[in-house]
Coordinates of C-alpha atoms in Angstrom, one line a residue:
M1 CA 105.3 -109.8 215.8
E2 CA 108.8 -110.3 214.4
V3 CA 111.7 -108.2 215.7
Q4 CA 113.2 -105.9 213.2
I5 CA 117.0 -106.2 213.1
T6 CA 118.8 -102.9 212.6
N7 CA 121.8 -102.4 210.3
R8 CA 123.9 -101.7 213.3
Q9 CA 122.9 -105.0 215.0
S10 CA 123.5 -106.8 211.8
V11 CA 127.0 -105.5 211.6
I12 CA 127.8 -106.5 215.2
Q13 CA 126.4 -110.0 214.5
I14 CA 128.5 -110.3 211.3
V15 CA 131.7 -109.4 213.3
R16 CA 130.9 -112.1 215.9
A17 CA 129.9 -114.7 213.3
A18 CA 133.1 -114.0 211.4
S19 CA 135.2 -114.2 214.5
S20 CA 133.6 -117.5 215.4
D21 CA 134.2 -118.9 212.0
I22 CA 137.9 -117.8 212.0
I23 CA 138.6 -119.5 215.4
S24 CA 136.5 -122.6 214.6
T25 CA 138.1 -123.1 211.2
L26 CA 141.6 -122.4 212.4
G27 CA 141.3 -125.0 215.2
G28 CA 139.3 -127.5 213.2
D29 CA 141.5 -127.4 210.1
T30 CA 144.7 -127.5 212.0
F31 CA 143.4 -130.5 214.0
G32 CA 142.1 -132.2 210.8
F33 CA 145.3 -131.7 208.9
A34 CA 147.5 -132.9 211.8
L35 CA 145.2 -135.9 212.3
G36 CA 145.7 -136.8 208.6
L37 CA 149.4 -136.5 208.9
M38 CA 149.6 -138.6 212.0
L39 CA 147.4 -141.3 210.5
L40 CA 149.3 -141.2 207.2
H41 CA 152.7 -141.6 208.8
T42 CA 151.3 -144.3 211.2
T43 CA 149.2 -146.4 208.8
H44 CA 150.6 -145.4 205.3
S45 CA 147.1 -145.5 204.0
A46 CA 145.6 -143.1 201.4
L47 CA 142.4 -143.2 203.5
S48 CA 144.1 -141.1 206.3
F49 CA 143.2 -137.7 204.8
G50 CA 139.8 -139.0 203.6
L51 CA 138.6 -140.2 206.9
G52 CA 136.5 -137.1 207.6
S53 CA 135.2 -137.2 204.0
I54 CA 133.7 -140.6 204.8
I55 CA 132.4 -140.1 208.3
Y56 CA 130.8 -136.7 207.9
P57 CA 128.5 -137.5 205.0
I58 CA 127.4 -140.8 206.6
V59 CA 126.6 -139.1 209.8
G60 CA 124.9 -136.3 207.8
L61 CA 122.7 -138.9 206.0
L62 CA 121.7 -140.7 209.2
L63 CA 120.9 -137.4 211.0
M64 CA 119.4 -135.6 208.1
I65 CA 115.7 -136.1 209.1
P66 CA 115.9 -135.7 212.9
V67 CA 118.3 -132.8 212.9
G68 CA 116.4 -130.9 210.2
N69 CA 113.2 -131.3 212.1
L70 CA 114.9 -130.5 215.5
I71 CA 116.3 -127.3 214.2
D72 CA 113.1 -126.1 212.6
R73 CA 111.0 -127.0 215.7
G74 CA 113.4 -125.9 218.5
H75 CA 115.2 -122.8 219.7
H76 CA 118.4 -122.4 217.7
K77 CA 120.8 -120.8 220.2
P78 CA 120.4 -123.4 223.0
L79 CA 120.7 -126.2 220.5
I80 CA 123.9 -124.7 219.0
L81 CA 125.4 -124.1 222.4
T82 CA 124.6 -127.7 223.6
S83 CA 126.1 -129.3 220.5
K84 CA 129.3 -127.1 220.8
A85 CA 129.6 -128.1 224.5
L86 CA 129.4 -131.8 223.6
D87 CA 132.0 -131.1 220.8
I88 CA 134.4 -129.7 223.4
G89 CA 133.8 -132.8 225.6
A90 CA 134.7 -135.1 222.7
Y91 CA 138.1 -133.4 222.1
I92 CA 138.8 -133.6 225.9
V93 CA 138.1 -137.3 225.9
Y94 CA 140.3 -137.7 222.8
A95 CA 143.2 -135.8 224.5
L96 CA 143.0 -138.2 227.4
L97 CA 142.9 -141.4 225.3
A98 CA 145.2 -140.5 222.4
D99 CA 148.3 -141.8 224.1
R100 CA 146.6 -144.8 225.7
V101 CA 145.0 -146.5 222.7
A102 CA 147.0 -148.6 220.4
N103 CA 144.6 -148.6 217.4
Q104 CA 144.8 -144.9 216.4
M105 CA 142.6 -145.4 213.4
L106 CA 139.7 -146.8 215.4
L107 CA 140.0 -144.1 218.0
A108 CA 140.0 -141.4 215.3
I109 CA 136.9 -142.9 213.7
L110 CA 135.0 -143.0 216.9
V111 CA 135.9 -139.5 217.9
L112 CA 135.3 -138.0 214.5
T113 CA 131.9 -139.7 214.3
F114 CA 130.8 -138.1 217.6
I115 CA 132.2 -134.7 216.5
A116 CA 130.4 -135.0 213.1
C117 CA 127.1 -135.5 215.0
C118 CA 127.7 -132.3 217.0
D119 CA 128.8 -130.4 213.9
K120 CA 125.6 -131.5 212.0
V121 CA 123.5 -129.8 214.7
T122 CA 125.7 -126.7 214.9
N123 CA 126.0 -126.1 211.1
T124 CA 122.3 -126.8 210.4
G125 CA 121.4 -124.5 213.3
F126 CA 123.5 -121.6 212.1
T127 CA 122.2 -122.1 208.5
A128 CA 118.6 -121.8 209.8
S129 CA 119.5 -118.8 212.0
I130 CA 120.7 -116.4 209.4
H131 CA 117.5 -114.4 209.5
E132 CA 117.6 -114.3 213.3
L133 CA 121.1 -112.7 213.2
V134 CA 121.0 -110.2 210.4
N135 CA 118.4 -108.4 208.2
D136 CA 117.9 -109.2 204.5
N137 CA 120.2 -106.4 203.4
H138 CA 123.2 -108.1 205.1
I139 CA 122.6 -111.7 204.2
K140 CA 125.0 -111.6 201.2
T141 CA 127.5 -109.6 203.2
L142 CA 127.5 -112.2 206.0
A143 CA 127.8 -115.1 203.5
T144 CA 130.8 -113.5 201.6
I145 CA 132.6 -112.3 204.7
E146 CA 132.2 -115.7 206.4
Q147 CA 133.5 -117.5 203.3
A148 CA 136.4 -115.0 202.9
A149 CA 137.3 -115.2 206.6
T150 CA 137.1 -119.0 206.5
A151 CA 139.2 -119.2 203.4
G152 CA 141.8 -116.8 204.9
I153 CA 142.3 -119.1 207.8
Q154 CA 142.3 -122.2 205.5
L155 CA 145.1 -120.4 203.7
I156 CA 147.4 -120.6 206.7
S157 CA 146.0 -123.6 208.6
P158 CA 147.9 -126.3 206.6
V159 CA 151.2 -124.5 207.0
L160 CA 150.4 -123.8 210.6
A161 CA 149.5 -127.4 211.2
A162 CA 152.7 -128.7 209.6
A163 CA 154.7 -126.3 211.8
L164 CA 152.9 -127.1 215.0
Y165 CA 153.0 -130.8 214.2
G166 CA 156.8 -130.5 214.3
M167 CA 156.9 -128.1 217.3
I168 CA 154.3 -129.4 219.8
G169 CA 153.3 -132.7 218.3
F170 CA 149.8 -134.0 217.7
D171 CA 148.9 -134.0 221.4
G172 CA 149.7 -130.3 221.6
I173 CA 147.5 -129.6 218.6
V174 CA 144.6 -131.4 220.2
R175 CA 144.9 -129.1 223.2
V176 CA 145.0 -126.1 220.9
E177 CA 141.7 -127.3 219.4
I178 CA 140.1 -127.6 222.8
A179 CA 140.9 -124.0 223.6
A180 CA 139.6 -122.9 220.2
E181 CA 136.3 -124.6 220.6
I182 CA 135.8 -123.1 224.1
S183 CA 136.4 -119.6 222.5
V184 CA 133.8 -120.4 219.8
W185 CA 131.3 -121.4 222.5
L186 CA 131.8 -118.2 224.4
I187 CA 131.4 -116.1 221.2
T188 CA 128.2 -117.9 220.3
L189 CA 126.9 -117.3 223.8
S190 CA 127.4 -113.6 223.3
M191 CA 125.5 -113.5 220.0
R192 CA 121.9 -112.3 220.0
F193 CA 119.3 -114.4 218.2
H194 CA 116.1 -112.7 217.3
P195 CA 113.4 -115.5 217.2
L196 CA 111.1 -115.5 214.3
K197 CA 107.5 -116.9 214.1
A198 CA 107.1 -120.6 214.9
A199 CA 107.6 -122.9 212.0
E200 CA 104.0 -124.2 212.3
T201 CA 102.6 -120.8 211.2
K202 CA 104.1 -121.0 207.7
E203 CA 104.3 -124.6 206.7
V204 CA 101.8 -123.7 203.9
S205 CA 104.6 -121.9 202.0
A206 CA 106.3 -125.2 201.2
A207 CA 103.2 -127.0 200.1
T208 CA 102.5 -128.1 196.6
P209 CA 100.2 -125.9 194.4
A210 CA 97.2 -128.1 195.3
D211 CA 98.0 -127.7 199.0
Q212 CA 98.3 -124.0 198.7
T213 CA 94.9 -123.7 197.0
S214 CA 93.2 -125.6 199.8
Q215 CA 94.9 -123.6 202.6
S216 CA 94.9 -120.2 200.9
D217 CA 91.9 -119.0 203.0
Q218 CA 93.9 -119.5 206.3
P219 CA 97.5 -118.4 205.6
R220 CA 98.0 -116.8 209.0
Q221 CA 96.4 -119.5 211.2
S222 CA 98.2 -119.9 214.5
G223 CA 100.2 -122.9 215.4
A224 CA 97.9 -123.6 218.4
V225 CA 94.8 -123.8 216.2
K226 CA 96.6 -126.0 213.7
S227 CA 97.9 -128.4 216.2
A228 CA 94.5 -128.7 217.8
T229 CA 92.8 -129.6 214.5
Q230 CA 95.5 -131.8 212.9
P231 CA 97.3 -134.9 214.3
A232 CA 100.9 -134.6 215.3
Q233 CA 103.2 -135.0 212.3
T234 CA 105.8 -137.7 212.3
Q235 CA 109.5 -137.1 211.7
W236 CA 109.2 -138.3 208.1
Q237 CA 106.2 -136.1 207.4
L238 CA 108.0 -133.0 208.7
F239 CA 111.1 -133.9 206.7
K240 CA 109.1 -134.6 203.6
V241 CA 108.0 -130.9 203.4
G242 CA 111.7 -129.8 202.9
L243 CA 112.4 -132.7 200.5
R244 CA 109.4 -131.8 198.4
Y245 CA 110.4 -128.1 198.4
I246 CA 113.8 -129.1 196.8
W247 CA 112.2 -131.5 194.3
N248 CA 109.7 -128.9 193.1
R249 CA 112.5 -126.3 192.4
F250 CA 114.4 -127.0 189.2
T251 CA 117.5 -125.2 190.3
L252 CA 117.8 -126.8 193.7
R253 CA 117.0 -130.3 192.3
S254 CA 119.5 -130.0 189.5
V255 CA 122.3 -128.8 191.8
V256 CA 121.7 -131.6 194.2
I257 CA 121.7 -134.3 191.5
M258 CA 124.9 -132.9 189.9
G259 CA 126.5 -132.3 193.3
V260 CA 126.1 -136.0 194.3
F261 CA 127.9 -137.0 191.1
L262 CA 130.6 -134.3 191.1
N263 CA 131.4 -134.8 194.8
F264 CA 132.0 -138.5 194.1
L265 CA 134.5 -137.5 191.4
F266 CA 136.1 -134.6 193.3
S267 CA 137.0 -137.1 196.1
S268 CA 139.9 -137.9 193.8
V269 CA 141.4 -134.5 194.7
D270 CA 140.6 -134.7 198.4
V271 CA 142.1 -138.2 198.8
G272 CA 144.6 -138.5 196.0
L273 CA 146.5 -135.2 196.2
P274 CA 148.0 -135.7 199.7
Y275 CA 148.7 -139.4 198.8
A276 CA 150.3 -138.5 195.5
I277 CA 152.5 -135.7 197.0
V278 CA 153.6 -137.4 200.2
Q279 CA 153.6 -141.1 199.5
T280 CA 154.1 -141.3 195.7
R281 CA 156.4 -138.3 195.1
H282 CA 157.9 -138.5 198.6
M283 CA 157.8 -134.7 199.1
S284 CA 157.7 -133.1 202.5
N285 CA 154.7 -132.2 204.7
T286 CA 155.5 -128.6 204.1
S287 CA 155.1 -129.0 200.3
L288 CA 151.7 -130.6 200.9
S289 CA 150.6 -127.8 203.3
V290 CA 151.6 -125.1 200.8
V291 CA 149.7 -126.8 198.0
M292 CA 146.6 -127.2 200.2
S293 CA 146.8 -123.6 201.2
G294 CA 146.4 -122.7 197.5
F295 CA 142.8 -123.8 197.6
A296 CA 142.0 -121.5 200.5
A297 CA 143.8 -118.6 198.8
G298 CA 141.7 -119.0 195.8
I299 CA 138.5 -119.2 197.8
L300 CA 139.6 -116.0 199.7
V301 CA 140.2 -114.0 196.6
G302 CA 137.0 -115.3 195.0
N303 CA 134.9 -114.2 197.9
L304 CA 136.6 -110.8 198.1
V305 CA 135.7 -110.3 194.4
L306 CA 132.1 -111.6 195.0
S307 CA 131.6 -109.1 197.7
M308 CA 131.9 -106.3 195.2
L309 CA 129.7 -108.0 192.5
P310 CA 125.9 -108.0 192.3
T311 CA 124.1 -111.2 193.0
F312 CA 124.0 -113.6 190.2
K313 CA 120.7 -114.0 188.5
R314 CA 121.1 -117.3 186.7
V315 CA 122.7 -119.3 189.4
L316 CA 122.4 -122.8 187.8
L317 CA 123.9 -121.6 184.5
T318 CA 126.8 -120.0 186.4
I319 CA 127.4 -123.2 188.4
L320 CA 127.4 -125.4 185.2
R321 CA 129.9 -123.2 183.4
L322 CA 132.2 -123.0 186.4
S323 CA 132.0 -126.8 186.8
M324 CA 133.3 -127.2 183.3
V325 CA 136.4 -125.2 184.5
V326 CA 136.8 -127.6 187.4
G327 CA 136.6 -130.6 185.1
G328 CA 139.2 -129.2 182.8
A329 CA 141.4 -128.4 185.8
I330 CA 141.2 -132.1 187.0
F331 CA 142.2 -133.3 183.6
A332 CA 145.1 -130.9 183.6
L333 CA 146.1 -132.3 186.9
G334 CA 146.4 -135.7 185.4
M335 CA 148.6 -134.4 182.6
L336 CA 150.8 -132.7 185.3
F337 CA 151.3 -135.9 187.3
M338 CA 152.2 -137.8 184.1
S339 CA 155.0 -135.3 183.4
T340 CA 158.6 -135.6 184.7
L341 CA 158.8 -132.2 186.3
P342 CA 161.2 -131.8 189.2
D343 CA 159.6 -131.5 192.7
T344 CA 160.2 -127.7 193.0
Q345 CA 158.5 -126.9 189.7
L346 CA 155.7 -129.4 190.4
V347 CA 154.9 -127.8 193.8
L348 CA 154.8 -124.3 192.2
I349 CA 152.5 -125.4 189.4
L350 CA 150.3 -127.3 191.9
V351 CA 149.9 -124.2 194.1
I352 CA 148.8 -122.1 191.0
W353 CA 146.4 -124.9 190.1
A354 CA 145.0 -125.1 193.6
L355 CA 144.6 -121.3 193.6
L356 CA 142.6 -121.3 190.3
V357 CA 140.4 -124.2 191.5
G358 CA 139.7 -122.5 194.8
L359 CA 138.8 -119.3 193.0
T360 CA 136.3 -121.3 190.8
L361 CA 134.8 -123.1 193.8
A362 CA 134.2 -119.7 195.6
F363 CA 132.1 -118.6 192.6
V364 CA 130.1 -121.8 192.9
N365 CA 129.5 -122.2 196.6
T366 CA 128.9 -118.6 197.8
P367 CA 126.2 -117.7 195.1
M368 CA 124.4 -120.9 195.8
S369 CA 124.4 -120.2 199.6
V370 CA 123.1 -116.7 199.0
Y371 CA 120.4 -118.1 196.6
M372 CA 119.2 -120.5 199.2
Q373 CA 119.0 -117.9 202.0
M374 CA 117.1 -115.5 199.8
T375 CA 114.6 -118.0 198.3
V376 CA 113.9 -120.7 200.8
P377 CA 111.3 -119.8 203.5
T378 CA 112.9 -119.2 206.9
E379 CA 110.8 -121.9 208.6
L380 CA 112.1 -124.5 206.1
L381 CA 115.8 -123.6 206.2
G382 CA 116.6 -126.2 208.8
R383 CA 115.1 -129.1 206.8
V384 CA 116.1 -127.8 203.4
G385 CA 119.6 -126.9 204.5
S386 CA 120.1 -130.3 206.2
T387 CA 118.7 -132.2 203.2
F388 CA 120.6 -130.1 200.7
G389 CA 123.9 -130.4 202.5
T390 CA 123.6 -134.1 203.2
L391 CA 122.5 -135.1 199.6
M392 CA 125.4 -133.0 198.2
Q393 CA 127.8 -135.0 200.3
L394 CA 126.1 -138.3 199.9
A395 CA 128.6 -139.7 197.3
V396 CA 131.7 -138.5 199.2
P397 CA 132.1 -141.7 201.3
V398 CA 131.8 -143.9 198.3
G399 CA 134.1 -141.7 196.3
T400 CA 136.7 -141.5 199.1
A401 CA 136.8 -145.3 199.5
F402 CA 136.9 -145.9 195.8
Y403 CA 139.7 -143.5 195.1
S404 CA 141.6 -144.6 198.2
I405 CA 141.9 -148.0 196.7
F406 CA 142.4 -146.7 193.2
F407 CA 145.4 -144.5 194.1
Q408 CA 147.1 -147.4 195.8
H409 CA 147.0 -149.5 192.6
V410 CA 147.0 -146.9 189.8
S411 CA 149.3 -143.9 189.4
A412 CA 147.8 -140.4 189.9
G413 CA 148.1 -139.1 186.3
P414 CA 145.8 -141.5 184.5
V415 CA 143.3 -141.4 187.4
Y416 CA 143.0 -137.6 187.2
A417 CA 142.9 -137.5 183.4
M418 CA 140.0 -140.0 183.2
T419 CA 138.1 -138.2 186.1
G420 CA 138.5 -134.9 184.3
I421 CA 137.1 -136.3 181.1
V422 CA 134.0 -137.8 182.9
V423 CA 133.3 -134.4 184.6
L424 CA 133.6 -132.5 181.3
V425 CA 131.2 -134.9 179.5
Y426 CA 128.6 -135.0 182.3
I427 CA 128.6 -131.2 182.9
G428 CA 128.6 -130.5 179.1
V429 CA 125.4 -132.6 178.7
N430 CA 123.7 -130.8 181.6
L431 CA 124.8 -127.4 180.3
L432 CA 123.3 -128.2 176.9
I433 CA 120.0 -129.2 178.5
V434 CA 119.8 -125.9 180.5
Q435 CA 120.7 -123.8 177.5
Q436 CA 117.9 -125.5 175.5
K437 CA 115.5 -124.7 178.2
L438 CA 116.5 -121.0 178.2
A439 CA 116.3 -120.9 174.4
A440 CA 112.7 -122.2 174.7
G441 CA 111.9 -119.3 177.1
K442 CA 111.6 -121.4 180.2
Q443 CA 112.6 -120.1 183.7
I444 CA 115.3 -122.1 185.4
D445 CA 116.0 -120.2 188.6
D446 CA 112.7 -120.7 190.5

């Protein structure tokens, strides 16, 4: 019998989860920004700030099947604690080798790859554990508070990273990150996970309609009986259940397909903005950090507003309309970089631009996260979450590599203008298709 999580317990878990996210994001973002600065000044490559954007999606793709299956079949808390412990070990090794290795780019790639493997297990584990931490009434609260807390830290982390980079250097920032990760591990250890029923007992919920018909007479069959009458499933067979669940849901399938395409194009902002500000316009690290903080400020404000709004009913339609705003913003960014504004005015406008884009992204990401938690069966959240997140990031390495080369040969203005036009056309076509479905009386949010 499943343990009922009280409202009081849910509130306590929310506080601990938010604290963990704050410390983890503060340390991780500070380290990532400082690493990008160090590599940018050392190698003068646009790829410096896009290194993580390449490594994390590749690692996510390679580990998508085994990690999703591992999380759905294993106990979440021990898996999360183990992955965080290995994460801490990786930072310690990096601190010992940072001053002893000549090829800083190669060392960063190796360390980030290992950390990405640990983070894949940790993030997938937490995604699948939401129902073990809070009750259904607090799922939206947890999602919005975590997003808001994370955005609040992201607001100050670029400025903090730039300041610490000048005060204690990159080596000092690595040590700060080690301390932050240890704190997160201890907070996770204090969190209480309420185990749910084993995944085997509910696999039927993700079956196709035909499968559901054939198994409808035995919906509560125990895992022991099932394992005794059926052969052990392979990693691919287990993973395919989650993949099939996404494919059979129009909203999830549409968001994944659009996400792959849009994340490729949005790589132009992740890679090109730091390169255009620091290398092309020769502005200071502080200017870059202030602009990057604008994204987090927008996400923070957006999540605070979302916490007071009811849950969106037509998630896909909302995402499409907001994506049109993002496309227009990228096009406007191109026009901005083609102007001859002085640096002070340019930074001010870029901060406002980043604020608006961050606000828009909050209204895209958080409702989708809540939608998944409320509609995907708990026993499938590991596989669906792992698959969903990996596929959404699948195009990022290609986009990062593409735009890294592009920005070193073409000025930022035309690149952003063309990218914005492509986003507007693509999203406009998809928005028209969805509106036609709605006009025909079809349900889109399944």
